[in-house]
């Protein structure tokens, strides 16, 4: 594999804690907490775009979805249960091994691969939908990463992304608060300079033929200990984009 987008230090950091992916009270607790909100956004947006029945037992059946930076499979497994044909990739071999073991134990057929998006794009494969969930802030070259990711979306397909905005508020809450005060994340999880503004994300997609159709914020309610979709993009945000036919 030839690396153009992978940040080796980031891969090593996540690889070191790969065994904790499926511990809801471990180092990935925040991902477990807001996973239901992410999954709701994904299901609703993909069903609306592809004309699928959101209330069906397997609402995403028939869709081929690529999950980039899948980690231990926290997004891939639920989407597989919703009927999607999942291909899930990560730069960390240990992450992929953890994901494969967990999926096998659950009887799930997910195509896990330790491969970079640019290498997959070189194979001229495309998917109905590509997911970039909390990964773009960890890559070495955002432009190259988005070029490769967008090439993997078929014409008429969609991309869903999630990341952290680069604002004073996000620095205070997602970096200082989450890592140093509340201890929700291990110190060093994020580099504030790598946070991505919505305009930057959208520009990178637009130059590759994708148009952002919707953006939502994800906001934490400490009294309910839960996350919800909002219009506040100042910290965490999600976007839905489609590729021209």
PDB file of N, CA and C in Angstrom, residues 3 7 56 68 72 83 110 122 124 128 132 152 156 192:
ATOM      1  N   UNK A   3       1.065   5.177   0.815  1.00  0.00           N
ATOM      2  CA  UNK A   3       0.338   6.143   1.626  1.00  0.00           C
ATOM      3  C   UNK A   3       0.489   7.561   1.097  1.00  0.00           C
ATOM      4  N   UNK A   7      -1.922   9.451   8.175  1.00  0.00           N
ATOM      5  CA  UNK A   7      -1.018  10.021   9.161  1.00  0.00           C
ATOM      6  C   UNK A   7      -0.545   8.877  10.068  1.00  0.00           C
ATOM      7  N   UNK A  56     -38.903  -0.229   7.080  1.00  0.00           N
ATOM      8  CA  UNK A  56     -38.710  -1.642   6.772  1.00  0.00           C
ATOM      9  C   UNK A  56     -37.741  -2.280   7.771  1.00  0.00           C
ATOM     10  N   UNK A  68     -15.269   4.418   5.441  1.00  0.00           N
ATOM     11  CA  UNK A  68     -13.841   4.748   5.477  1.00  0.00           C
ATOM     12  C   UNK A  68     -13.436   5.097   6.912  1.00  0.00           C
ATOM     13  N   UNK A  72     -13.342  -0.097  14.786  1.00  0.00           N
ATOM     14  CA  UNK A  72     -13.783  -1.422  15.211  1.00  0.00           C
ATOM     15  C   UNK A  72     -15.105  -1.859  14.639  1.00  0.00           C
ATOM     16  N   UNK A  83     -29.337  -4.092   6.431  1.00  0.00           N
ATOM     17  CA  UNK A  83     -29.427  -4.670   5.101  1.00  0.00           C
ATOM     18  C   UNK A  83     -28.385  -4.205   4.111  1.00  0.00           C
ATOM     19  N   UNK A 110     -19.354  -8.738   6.743  1.00  0.00           N
ATOM     20  CA  UNK A 110     -18.830  -7.421   6.401  1.00  0.00           C
ATOM     21  C   UNK A 110     -17.461  -7.605   5.761  1.00  0.00           C
ATOM     22  N   UNK A 122      -8.014   3.521  -6.810  1.00  0.00           N
ATOM     23  CA  UNK A 122      -7.193   3.130  -7.961  1.00  0.00           C
ATOM     24  C   UNK A 122      -7.720   1.859  -8.628  1.00  0.00           C
ATOM     25  N   UNK A 124     -10.810   1.471  -9.323  1.00  0.00           N
ATOM     26  CA  UNK A 124     -11.986   1.900 -10.089  1.00  0.00           C
ATOM     27  C   UNK A 124     -13.283   1.259  -9.601  1.00  0.00           C
ATOM     28  N   UNK A 128     -22.683   3.008  -3.674  1.00  0.00           N
ATOM     29  CA  UNK A 128     -23.878   3.846  -3.600  1.00  0.00           C
ATOM     30  C   UNK A 128     -23.670   4.976  -2.599  1.00  0.00           C
ATOM     31  N   UNK A 132     -17.660   9.005   5.756  1.00  0.00           N
ATOM     32  CA  UNK A 132     -16.447   9.557   6.354  1.00  0.00           C
ATOM     33  C   UNK A 132     -16.817  10.075   7.742  1.00  0.00           C
ATOM     34  N   UNK A 152     -14.794   7.359  -5.057  1.00  0.00           N
ATOM     35  CA  UNK A 152     -15.405   6.084  -4.699  1.00  0.00           C
ATOM     36  C   UNK A 152     -16.930   6.137  -4.669  1.00  0.00           C
ATOM     37  N   UNK A 156     -24.722   9.788  -8.935  1.00  0.00           N
ATOM     38  CA  UNK A 156     -26.030   9.664  -8.321  1.00  0.00           C
ATOM     39  C   UNK A 156     -25.978   9.144  -6.900  1.00  0.00           C
ATOM     40  N   UNK A 192      -6.366  20.172  17.406  1.00  0.00           N
ATOM     41  CA  UNK A 192      -7.306  21.238  17.014  1.00  0.00           C
ATOM     42  C   UNK A 192      -6.999  21.810  15.640  1.00  0.00           C
TER      43      UNK A 192
END
